[in-house]
Short mmCIF file of C-alpha atoms in Angstrom, two decimals:
data_model
loop_
_atom_site.label_atom_id
_atom_site.label_comp_id
_atom_site.label_asym_id
_atom_site.label_seq_id
_atom_site.Cartn_x
_atom_site.Cartn_y
_atom_site.Cartn_z
CA UNK Z 1 7.34 0.58 0.22
CA UNK Z 2 9.80 0.60 -2.71
CA UNK Z 3 12.18 3.55 -2.92
CA UNK Z 4 14.45 3.40 -5.96
CA UNK Z 5 16.64 6.48 -5.57
CA UNK Z 6 17.10 9.94 -4.08
CA UNK Z 7 18.69 12.97 -5.73
CA UNK Z 8 19.78 16.42 -4.68
CA UNK Z 9 20.16 18.50 -7.84
CA UNK Z 10 21.49 22.00 -8.35
CA UNK Z 11 18.33 23.90 -9.21
CA UNK Z 12 20.11 26.34 -11.52
CA UNK Z 13 22.93 24.13 -12.81
CA UNK Z 14 20.91 20.96 -13.36
CA UNK Z 15 23.68 18.56 -12.32
CA UNK Z 16 23.61 16.16 -9.35
CA UNK Z 17 25.03 17.39 -6.06
CA UNK Z 18 24.19 14.11 -4.36
CA UNK Z 19 22.54 10.82 -5.33
CA UNK Z 20 21.74 7.55 -3.60
CA UNK Z 21 20.32 4.45 -5.32
CA UNK Z 22 18.77 1.36 -3.72
CA UNK Z 23 17.77 -0.46 -6.91
CA UNK Z 24 19.67 -1.01 -10.15
CA UNK Z 25 19.36 1.62 -12.85
CA UNK Z 26 21.20 2.12 -16.13
CA UNK Z 27 20.25 5.81 -16.28
CA UNK Z 28 23.20 8.17 -15.86
CA UNK Z 29 22.77 10.37 -12.77
CA UNK Z 30 23.91 13.52 -14.59
CA UNK Z 31 21.43 13.01 -17.43
CA UNK Z 32 18.57 12.23 -15.07
CA UNK Z 33 19.38 15.25 -12.90
CA UNK Z 34 19.33 17.52 -15.94
CA UNK Z 35 15.99 16.08 -16.98
CA UNK Z 36 14.51 16.61 -13.50
CA UNK Z 37 15.73 20.21 -13.35
CA UNK Z 38 14.34 20.86 -16.85
CA UNK Z 39 10.98 19.43 -15.78
CA UNK Z 40 10.88 21.88 -12.87
CA UNK Z 41 11.84 24.86 -15.03
CA UNK Z 42 9.20 23.91 -17.61
CA UNK Z 43 6.52 23.69 -14.91
CA UNK Z 44 7.45 27.18 -13.78
CA UNK Z 45 7.20 28.57 -17.31
CA UNK Z 46 4.01 26.76 -18.33
CA UNK Z 47 2.02 26.61 -15.09
CA UNK Z 48 3.82 29.21 -12.95
CA UNK Z 49 4.17 26.70 -10.13
CA UNK Z 50 6.56 24.07 -8.83
CA UNK Z 51 6.36 20.37 -9.66
CA UNK Z 52 5.21 18.27 -6.71
CA UNK Z 53 4.57 14.78 -8.10
CA UNK Z 54 5.00 13.28 -11.55
CA UNK Z 55 3.96 9.75 -12.58
CA UNK Z 56 5.76 7.94 -15.39
CA UNK Z 57 4.65 4.39 -16.12
CA UNK Z 58 5.63 2.43 -12.98
CA UNK Z 59 7.63 5.23 -11.31
CA UNK Z 60 6.59 8.21 -9.22
CA UNK Z 61 8.81 11.29 -8.86
CA UNK Z 62 8.41 13.38 -5.71
CA UNK Z 63 9.88 16.90 -5.90
CA UNK Z 64 10.83 19.50 -3.31
CA UNK Z 65 12.24 22.91 -4.18
CA UNK Z 66 14.58 24.77 -1.83
CA UNK Z 67 14.95 28.13 -3.60
CA UNK Z 68 16.93 29.66 -0.74
CA UNK Z 69 19.72 27.13 -1.16
CA UNK Z 70 19.21 26.45 -4.87
CA UNK Z 71 18.30 22.78 -4.38
CA UNK Z 72 15.91 20.38 -6.07
CA UNK Z 73 15.32 17.20 -4.04
CA UNK Z 74 13.72 14.19 -5.70
CA UNK Z 75 12.61 10.75 -4.53
CA UNK Z 76 11.91 8.11 -7.18
CA UNK Z 77 9.58 5.36 -5.94
CA UNK Z 78 7.02 2.87 -7.15
CA UNK Z 79 3.93 4.56 -8.54
CA UNK Z 80 1.74 3.40 -5.64
CA UNK Z 81 3.51 5.38 -2.92
CA UNK Z 82 1.74 8.11 -0.93
CA UNK Z 83 2.36 11.75 -1.90
CA UNK Z 84 1.78 13.17 1.57
CA UNK Z 85 4.24 10.76 3.18
CA UNK Z 86 7.09 11.49 0.77
CA UNK Z 87 6.62 15.26 1.00
CA UNK Z 88 7.34 14.91 4.71
CA UNK Z 89 10.39 12.75 3.98
CA UNK Z 90 11.75 15.30 1.50
CA UNK Z 91 11.26 18.15 3.94
CA UNK Z 92 13.21 16.27 6.60
CA UNK Z 93 16.07 15.38 4.22
CA UNK Z 94 16.17 18.92 2.84
CA UNK Z 95 16.80 20.33 6.32
CA UNK Z 96 19.36 17.63 7.14
CA UNK Z 97 21.30 18.09 3.88
CA UNK Z 98 21.51 21.88 4.30
CA UNK Z 99 22.54 21.53 7.93
CA UNK Z 100 25.30 18.98 7.17
CA UNK Z 101 26.70 20.69 4.06
CA UNK Z 102 25.98 24.38 4.62
CA UNK Z 103 29.69 25.28 4.32
CA UNK Z 104 30.18 23.18 1.15
CA UNK Z 105 27.02 24.28 -0.74
CA UNK Z 106 28.70 27.10 -2.64
CA UNK Z 107 31.47 24.81 -3.91
CA UNK Z 108 29.02 22.05 -4.72
CA UNK Z 109 26.99 24.43 -6.85
CA UNK Z 110 30.11 25.38 -8.82
CA UNK Z 111 31.29 21.96 -9.92
CA UNK Z 112 29.90 19.24 -7.64
CA UNK Z 113 32.39 16.99 -5.86
CA UNK Z 114 34.32 13.79 -6.45
CA UNK Z 115 35.06 13.37 -2.74
CA UNK Z 116 33.07 10.23 -1.89
CA UNK Z 117 33.95 10.57 1.80
CA UNK Z 118 32.17 13.92 2.03
CA UNK Z 119 28.74 12.27 1.84
CA UNK Z 120 29.54 9.13 3.80
CA UNK Z 121 27.69 10.27 6.94
CA UNK Z 122 24.68 11.41 4.87
CA UNK Z 123 24.66 8.02 3.07
CA UNK Z 124 24.39 6.29 6.42
CA UNK Z 125 21.73 8.71 7.63
CA UNK Z 126 19.44 8.28 4.59
CA UNK Z 127 20.01 4.49 4.43
CA UNK Z 128 18.91 4.16 8.05
CA UNK Z 129 15.86 6.35 7.43
CA UNK Z 130 14.76 4.44 4.33
CA UNK Z 131 15.20 1.12 6.13
CA UNK Z 132 13.21 2.40 9.12
CA UNK Z 133 10.45 3.73 6.85
CA UNK Z 134 10.34 0.46 4.95
CA UNK Z 135 10.12 -1.65 8.11
CA UNK Z 136 7.44 0.61 9.55
CA UNK Z 137 5.37 0.54 6.35
CA UNK Z 138 5.73 -3.23 6.06
CA UNK Z 139 4.59 -3.76 9.65
CA UNK Z 140 1.59 -1.45 9.33
CA UNK Z 141 0.58 -2.96 5.98
CA UNK Z 142 0.85 -6.53 7.29
CA UNK Z 143 -1.26 -5.67 10.35
CA UNK Z 144 -3.90 -4.03 8.15
CA UNK Z 145 -4.05 -7.03 5.82
CA UNK Z 146 -4.39 -9.52 8.67
CA UNK Z 147 -7.03 -7.36 10.37
CA UNK Z 148 -9.20 -7.11 7.25
CA UNK Z 149 -8.65 -10.78 6.47
CA UNK Z 150 -9.84 -11.71 9.98
CA UNK Z 151 -12.97 -9.55 9.72
CA UNK Z 152 -14.00 -11.17 6.44
CA UNK Z 153 -13.24 -14.66 7.73
CA UNK Z 154 -15.57 -14.04 10.69
CA UNK Z 155 -18.32 -13.06 8.24
CA UNK Z 156 -17.61 -16.11 6.06
CA UNK Z 157 -17.82 -18.44 9.05
CA UNK Z 158 -21.00 -16.78 10.32
CA UNK Z 159 -22.76 -17.29 6.99
CA UNK Z 160 -21.54 -20.86 6.50
CA UNK Z 161 -22.32 -21.96 10.06
CA UNK Z 162 -25.52 -20.07 10.83
CA UNK Z 163 -27.25 -19.51 7.51
CA UNK Z 164 -26.67 -22.98 6.06
CA UNK Z 165 -27.83 -26.22 7.67
CA UNK Z 166 -25.74 -29.39 7.68
CA UNK Z 167 -27.80 -30.63 4.76
CA UNK Z 168 -27.46 -27.43 2.71
CA UNK Z 169 -23.69 -27.30 3.38
CA UNK Z 170 -23.37 -30.83 2.02
CA UNK Z 171 -25.67 -30.06 -0.90
CA UNK Z 172 -23.74 -26.94 -1.91
CA UNK Z 173 -20.30 -28.09 -0.78
CA UNK Z 174 -18.90 -28.11 -4.32
CA UNK Z 175 -20.19 -24.59 -4.92
CA UNK Z 176 -18.75 -23.33 -1.64
CA UNK Z 177 -15.35 -24.91 -2.32
CA UNK Z 178 -15.37 -23.46 -5.83
CA UNK Z 179 -16.09 -19.93 -4.58
CA UNK Z 180 -13.09 -19.96 -2.25
CA UNK Z 181 -10.61 -21.82 -4.43
CA UNK Z 182 -11.23 -19.91 -7.66
CA UNK Z 183 -10.91 -16.56 -5.90
CA UNK Z 184 -8.07 -17.34 -3.49
CA UNK Z 185 -5.85 -18.83 -6.18
CA UNK Z 186 -5.51 -15.26 -7.45
CA UNK Z 187 -3.49 -14.51 -4.29
CA UNK Z 188 -0.63 -17.08 -4.16
CA UNK Z 189 0.46 -15.79 -0.73
CA UNK Z 190 -2.68 -17.40 0.77
CA UNK Z 191 -2.45 -21.18 0.64
CA UNK Z 192 -4.24 -24.32 1.79
CA UNK Z 193 -7.88 -23.20 1.86
CA UNK Z 194 -10.18 -25.69 3.58
CA UNK Z 195 -13.82 -25.49 4.67
CA UNK Z 196 -14.76 -28.28 7.08
CA UNK Z 197 -18.18 -29.91 7.52
CA UNK Z 198 -19.28 -27.45 10.18
CA UNK Z 199 -18.54 -24.47 7.94
CA UNK Z 200 -15.23 -23.32 9.46
CA UNK Z 201 -12.83 -21.72 6.96
CA UNK Z 202 -9.14 -22.52 7.47
CA UNK Z 203 -5.99 -21.43 5.64
CA UNK Z 204 -2.74 -23.36 5.82
CA UNK Z 205 -0.53 -20.28 5.50
CA UNK Z 206 -0.77 -16.54 4.89
CA UNK Z 207 2.15 -14.26 4.00
CA UNK Z 208 0.85 -10.68 4.43
CA UNK Z 209 4.09 -9.13 3.17
CA UNK Z 210 3.46 -10.67 -0.26
CA UNK Z 211 -0.14 -9.45 -0.49
CA UNK Z 212 -1.32 -6.23 -2.11
CA UNK Z 213 -4.12 -4.80 0.04
CA UNK Z 214 -6.37 -3.41 -2.74
CA UNK Z 215 -6.32 -6.79 -4.52
CA UNK Z 216 -7.03 -8.70 -1.30
CA UNK Z 217 -9.92 -6.41 -0.41
CA UNK Z 218 -11.43 -6.82 -3.88
CA UNK Z 219 -11.25 -10.61 -3.74
CA UNK Z 220 -12.61 -10.86 -0.18
CA UNK Z 221 -15.60 -8.73 -1.16
CA UNK Z 222 -16.16 -10.96 -4.18
CA UNK Z 223 -16.15 -14.11 -2.02
CA UNK Z 224 -18.55 -12.46 0.41
CA UNK Z 225 -20.88 -11.44 -2.41
CA UNK Z 226 -20.91 -14.94 -3.92
CA UNK Z 227 -21.55 -16.57 -0.53
CA UNK Z 228 -24.47 -14.23 0.07
CA UNK Z 229 -25.92 -15.01 -3.36
CA UNK Z 230 -25.58 -18.76 -2.76
CA UNK Z 231 -27.18 -18.44 0.68
CA UNK Z 232 -30.17 -16.50 -0.63
CA UNK Z 233 -31.16 -19.27 -3.02
CA UNK Z 234 -31.21 -21.90 -0.25
CA UNK Z 235 -34.09 -20.33 1.72
CA UNK Z 236 -37.14 -18.07 1.54
CA UNK Z 237 -36.53 -14.32 1.59
CA UNK Z 238 -38.15 -13.86 5.01
CA UNK Z 239 -35.96 -16.57 6.56
CA UNK Z 240 -32.85 -14.97 5.10
CA UNK Z 241 -33.79 -11.54 6.48
CA UNK Z 242 -34.42 -13.01 9.93
CA UNK Z 243 -30.99 -14.66 9.93
CA UNK Z 244 -29.32 -11.40 8.89
CA UNK Z 245 -31.01 -9.64 11.80
CA UNK Z 246 -30.15 -12.46 14.24
CA UNK Z 247 -26.51 -13.13 13.29
CA UNK Z 248 -25.08 -10.38 11.10
CA UNK Z 249 -26.42 -7.29 12.86
CA UNK Z 250 -24.77 -8.20 16.20
CA UNK Z 251 -21.54 -9.06 14.33
CA UNK Z 252 -21.48 -5.63 12.67
CA UNK Z 253 -21.88 -3.98 16.08
CA UNK Z 254 -19.00 -6.03 17.51
CA UNK Z 255 -16.73 -5.33 14.53
CA UNK Z 256 -17.87 -1.76 13.87
CA UNK Z 257 -14.53 -0.15 14.80
CA UNK Z 258 -12.45 -2.27 12.43
CA UNK Z 259 -15.10 -2.09 9.71
CA UNK Z 260 -15.20 1.70 9.97
CA UNK Z 261 -11.39 1.97 9.99
CA UNK Z 262 -11.11 0.00 6.75
CA UNK Z 263 -14.29 1.37 5.13
CA UNK Z 264 -15.99 -2.04 4.95
CA UNK Z 265 -19.38 -1.30 6.51
CA UNK Z 266 -21.30 0.27 3.64
CA UNK Z 267 -20.36 -2.29 1.00
CA UNK Z 268 -21.00 -5.28 3.29
CA UNK Z 269 -24.38 -3.92 4.41
CA UNK Z 270 -25.42 -3.14 0.83
CA UNK Z 271 -24.50 -6.68 -0.24
CA UNK Z 272 -26.66 -8.15 2.52
CA UNK Z 273 -29.78 -6.13 1.70
#
């Protein structure tokens, strides 16, 4: 999760009441705040509704309007971040900001503030929240990546060990090595790929925090597809179908919960047919 900045803007005035940045930006806060407020006013005039999310190149802007208190709250993040998640974050911060600065809101709306100490406690509050969110997202993402990686590796090993004989593994060893190495080199965070003589796939190191899940999923499916295609040409169709029934069907039953969770079942089954 990459959060670049957070703004509380006067909805009517269009100048920043509060801002917090976690990445470098040369954009002036006052100019950006005016732009964000203008975007909201334009949405009201053109579409008669509030702005919720706006994508611009590699940035995503999440908006929340607090008409009662005249506030526009905005998170700026990477474009890949979830809309539902950040709407919850904005709602929480909206309530916290109003609660902490209820007495100062009228003055803030008039001319902002130059008192840096006023927002010190809110700085600490939002920094802690963003760090907690980031750590939580990183942990969940890493667990998901390792889970999916393990499921695919089990399928790879099953095909290499049970569908191919010792002779066919030796015969097609160069093809097998090529399938893994050409695909895995596209993910530098996975290193040291090795397939031994018995058909066991090993990896020297894996850094899940450096891996983008959609890209990993795409590449793992591609490896699986290429292994299935290679396997098919080593045996008669009837033999292949018998092996699928004998080895893959039980594996799908064992792994059905993880496969369902990560929406892997349909594509894997279709590839095997």
